[in-house]
Amino acid sequence: MPTVVLMDASLSMTRPVALEGSEEFQRKNLAIHGLTMLFEHMATNYRLEFTALLAFSSLWEVMVPFTRDYNTLQESLSNLEDYDKTCLESALQGVSNIVQQEWGSACPCQVVLVTDGSLGIGRGSLRHSLATLKHRGDDKKFPLPFPFPAKLYIMCIANAEELQSSDTLENLEQLLILSAGGGQIFTMEGPLCLKSVQSMFGRAGVPRPEPVVIDEEVDPTPRNILTDLDLVGFIEIGDISSPPVLSRHLVLPIAVNKEVDEVGAGTADDTEEESSSNQMAGKSPNFCVLLHGSLKVEGMVALVQLGPDWYGMLYSQADSKKKSNLMMSLFDPGSEPLPWLGKISQLGPTSDAKENPYGEDDTKSPFPLQPKSKRSYAQNVTVWIKPSGLQHAVLQTDVQKILRNARKLPEKTQTFYKELNRLRKAALAFGFWELLKGVAELLERECTLLPDSAHPDAAFQLSHAAQQLKLASTGDPQYAGFEHNITPMVTDFSGGDRDRM
């Protein structure tokens, strides 16, 4: 989904931050450092997504419109100027404007607000905006919730203790509630420094999977992923194929080094300063690196239990020759998310089987599991997902077949009524009364177009069939019974046709 980054450019962002052994930094410098890291993460993992950058103080400005060029986004941060006081309401209105102009009101979007937590002073401040919510007319409504689906992520260049000393955190939480689309408030842990801001943006770049609600349940409750995942077994990639999943998540990026085959246990919290140490991380024991290398070499995936009756899989995914990732995909909750595997709880190691289910030379597979009972139906059910498809299928096959037989009456009387009754049953099953009436009108038209050389019985049969279809189209149970069949009209010219039916 597209992303809008809303950068606070007010004077409060220029407040100094003391860093040991370096020149004086401003909170703005920490914010730029964190955003640079976020843009690098998005360029690596979400390079096809569009991102826009806005700066705001008392006014707002589009610094970079929606783009996939993350180099431009990073360069624009260095040109960020300092302005006056904070006015968050106008900035949120600006976000609403540019998203609707570019994407409309149906496209989901995520908004990343980067601020020091200063709420502004007087009219236009967040305190003033929230205090006047109930006293506004329709022409001055607060911009939240957005008129499009959106998640709001607030990145505070401040720690929780600083925000809790005033009502700042409370106001930001109220802002998140007003957004009504979900999101999160991130604060820096520990002192204000480069490492803390990297850690905060790293947590935002790799969010936890969200709770899942099963609509089919009588009293649905959100299902959350457990903190500790249970590794239940391994299965070949070919057996699991490309399963339907709820979502995918980056667990661990792995850098590949020529000297050390699988090293660089980098996480989302890694920094540029730590990159040199990460290159030698393969010398330290790391289970995730070991798991990733094993899955990659063996061509397998690891099945994991996410919670009660809920499973997923871990697997290796390569971004390039120099980098691959340990990924996690979430299956639909339930004991049998992949029907061709059966119940996950009933799977076991091949060593427990009487004979190797993959064969001695690994040339066969026990999957997909065959159903115990043979299906009772003999052919696939036709499903139309668009009205145009239904119209095309009916007109091009069923109706044309009826008309072709109608023009060959009385020789094709039996076939004509067989196709007519098949169409009648299908129309009644779908409640497609208009089709019956339409075909009746077509048969009446065919009757008027019969040549002088046509057999007299043809006109009688067409008129009879048209009348019966019109009666069925009324929905009268006497004529619209599903098991009822239209039989040929008995005439002096076709006395034996009825017996043949």
PDB file of N, CA and C in Angstrom, residues 405-411 445-462 493:
ATOM      1  N   ASN A 405     -31.438 -26.200 -33.367  1.00  0.00           N
ATOM      2  CA  ASN A 405     -32.381 -27.331 -33.454  1.00  0.00           C
ATOM      3  C   ASN A 405     -33.770 -26.865 -33.854  1.00  0.00           C
ATOM      4  N   ALA A 406     -34.146 -25.635 -33.438  1.00  0.00           N
ATOM      5  CA  ALA A 406     -35.463 -25.119 -33.807  1.00  0.00           C
ATOM      6  C   ALA A 406     -35.596 -24.946 -35.305  1.00  0.00           C
ATOM      7  N   ARG A 407     -34.519 -24.605 -35.992  1.00  0.00           N
ATOM      8  CA  ARG A 407     -34.564 -24.403 -37.441  1.00  0.00           C
ATOM      9  C   ARG A 407     -34.553 -25.715 -38.217  1.00  0.00           C
ATOM     10  N   LYS A 408     -34.402 -26.845 -37.468  1.00  0.00           N
ATOM     11  CA  LYS A 408     -34.400 -28.152 -38.126  1.00  0.00           C
ATOM     12  C   LYS A 408     -35.595 -29.002 -37.696  1.00  0.00           C
ATOM     13  N   LEU A 409     -36.619 -28.323 -37.162  1.00  0.00           N
ATOM     14  CA  LEU A 409     -37.849 -29.043 -36.815  1.00  0.00           C
ATOM     15  C   LEU A 409     -38.578 -29.450 -38.089  1.00  0.00           C
ATOM     16  N   PRO A 410     -39.260 -30.589 -38.070  1.00  0.00           N
ATOM     17  CA  PRO A 410     -39.511 -31.506 -36.935  1.00  0.00           C
ATOM     18  C   PRO A 410     -38.464 -32.600 -36.775  1.00  0.00           C
ATOM     19  N   GLU A 411     -37.424 -32.641 -37.676  1.00  0.00           N
ATOM     20  CA  GLU A 411     -36.435 -33.721 -37.586  1.00  0.00           C
ATOM     21  C   GLU A 411     -35.722 -33.728 -36.225  1.00  0.00           C
ATOM     22  N   ARG A 445     -40.066 -15.290 -32.532  1.00  0.00           N
ATOM     23  CA  ARG A 445     -39.478 -14.631 -33.697  1.00  0.00           C
ATOM     24  C   ARG A 445     -39.083 -15.648 -34.754  1.00  0.00           C
ATOM     25  N   GLU A 446     -38.510 -16.776 -34.313  1.00  0.00           N
ATOM     26  CA  GLU A 446     -38.149 -17.833 -35.258  1.00  0.00           C
ATOM     27  C   GLU A 446     -39.384 -18.362 -35.988  1.00  0.00           C
ATOM     28  N   CYS A 447     -40.489 -18.399 -35.277  1.00  0.00           N
ATOM     29  CA  CYS A 447     -41.731 -18.889 -35.888  1.00  0.00           C
ATOM     30  C   CYS A 447     -42.171 -17.980 -37.037  1.00  0.00           C
ATOM     31  N   THR A 448     -42.014 -16.657 -36.844  1.00  0.00           N
ATOM     32  CA  THR A 448     -42.413 -15.719 -37.906  1.00  0.00           C
ATOM     33  C   THR A 448     -41.452 -15.733 -39.074  1.00  0.00           C
ATOM     34  N   LEU A 449     -40.247 -16.243 -38.867  1.00  0.00           N
ATOM     35  CA  LEU A 449     -39.245 -16.255 -39.939  1.00  0.00           C
ATOM     36  C   LEU A 449     -39.192 -17.575 -40.692  1.00  0.00           C
ATOM     37  N   LEU A 450     -40.084 -18.497 -40.353  1.00  0.00           N
ATOM     38  CA  LEU A 450     -40.080 -19.785 -41.049  1.00  0.00           C
ATOM     39  C   LEU A 450     -40.388 -19.594 -42.525  1.00  0.00           C
ATOM     40  N   PRO A 451     -39.647 -20.240 -43.409  1.00  0.00           N
ATOM     41  CA  PRO A 451     -39.920 -20.115 -44.854  1.00  0.00           C
ATOM     42  C   PRO A 451     -41.206 -20.841 -45.243  1.00  0.00           C
ATOM     43  N   ASP A 452     -41.705 -20.546 -46.394  1.00  0.00           N
ATOM     44  CA  ASP A 452     -42.940 -21.192 -46.861  1.00  0.00           C
ATOM     45  C   ASP A 452     -42.764 -22.687 -47.020  1.00  0.00           C
ATOM     46  N   SER A 453     -41.537 -23.120 -47.252  1.00  0.00           N
ATOM     47  CA  SER A 453     -41.283 -24.543 -47.456  1.00  0.00           C
ATOM     48  C   SER A 453     -41.135 -25.316 -46.151  1.00  0.00           C
ATOM     49  N   ALA A 454     -41.229 -24.627 -44.985  1.00  0.00           N
ATOM     50  CA  ALA A 454     -41.051 -25.297 -43.699  1.00  0.00           C
ATOM     51  C   ALA A 454     -42.196 -26.257 -43.418  1.00  0.00           C
ATOM     52  N   HIS A 455     -41.921 -27.289 -42.663  1.00  0.00           N
ATOM     53  CA  HIS A 455     -42.933 -28.271 -42.290  1.00  0.00           C
ATOM     54  C   HIS A 455     -43.953 -27.605 -41.370  1.00  0.00           C
ATOM     55  N   PRO A 456     -45.231 -27.884 -41.524  1.00  0.00           N
ATOM     56  CA  PRO A 456     -46.256 -27.242 -40.677  1.00  0.00           C
ATOM     57  C   PRO A 456     -46.071 -27.492 -39.192  1.00  0.00           C
ATOM     58  N   ASP A 457     -45.502 -28.651 -38.846  1.00  0.00           N
ATOM     59  CA  ASP A 457     -45.342 -28.961 -37.421  1.00  0.00           C
ATOM     60  C   ASP A 457     -44.342 -28.036 -36.716  1.00  0.00           C
ATOM     61  N   ALA A 458     -43.418 -27.446 -37.488  1.00  0.00           N
ATOM     62  CA  ALA A 458     -42.399 -26.583 -36.889  1.00  0.00           C
ATOM     63  C   ALA A 458     -43.029 -25.381 -36.208  1.00  0.00           C
ATOM     64  N   ALA A 459     -44.006 -24.752 -36.859  1.00  0.00           N
ATOM     65  CA  ALA A 459     -44.653 -23.569 -36.291  1.00  0.00           C
ATOM     66  C   ALA A 459     -45.409 -23.923 -35.010  1.00  0.00           C
ATOM     67  N   PHE A 460     -46.103 -25.076 -35.025  1.00  0.00           N
ATOM     68  CA  PHE A 460     -46.852 -25.486 -33.836  1.00  0.00           C
ATOM     69  C   PHE A 460     -45.912 -25.730 -32.643  1.00  0.00           C
ATOM     70  N   GLN A 461     -44.776 -26.417 -32.882  1.00  0.00           N
ATOM     71  CA  GLN A 461     -43.850 -26.736 -31.796  1.00  0.00           C
ATOM     72  C   GLN A 461     -43.185 -25.470 -31.229  1.00  0.00           C
ATOM     73  N   LEU A 462     -42.812 -24.535 -32.114  1.00  0.00           N
ATOM     74  CA  LEU A 462     -42.187 -23.297 -31.643  1.00  0.00           C
ATOM     75  C   LEU A 462     -43.156 -22.467 -30.809  1.00  0.00           C
ATOM     76  N   PHE A 493     -49.473 -33.903 -37.297  1.00  0.00           N
ATOM     77  CA  PHE A 493     -48.244 -34.145 -38.053  1.00  0.00           C
ATOM     78  C   PHE A 493     -47.193 -34.880 -37.219  1.00  0.00           C
TER      79      PHE A 493
END
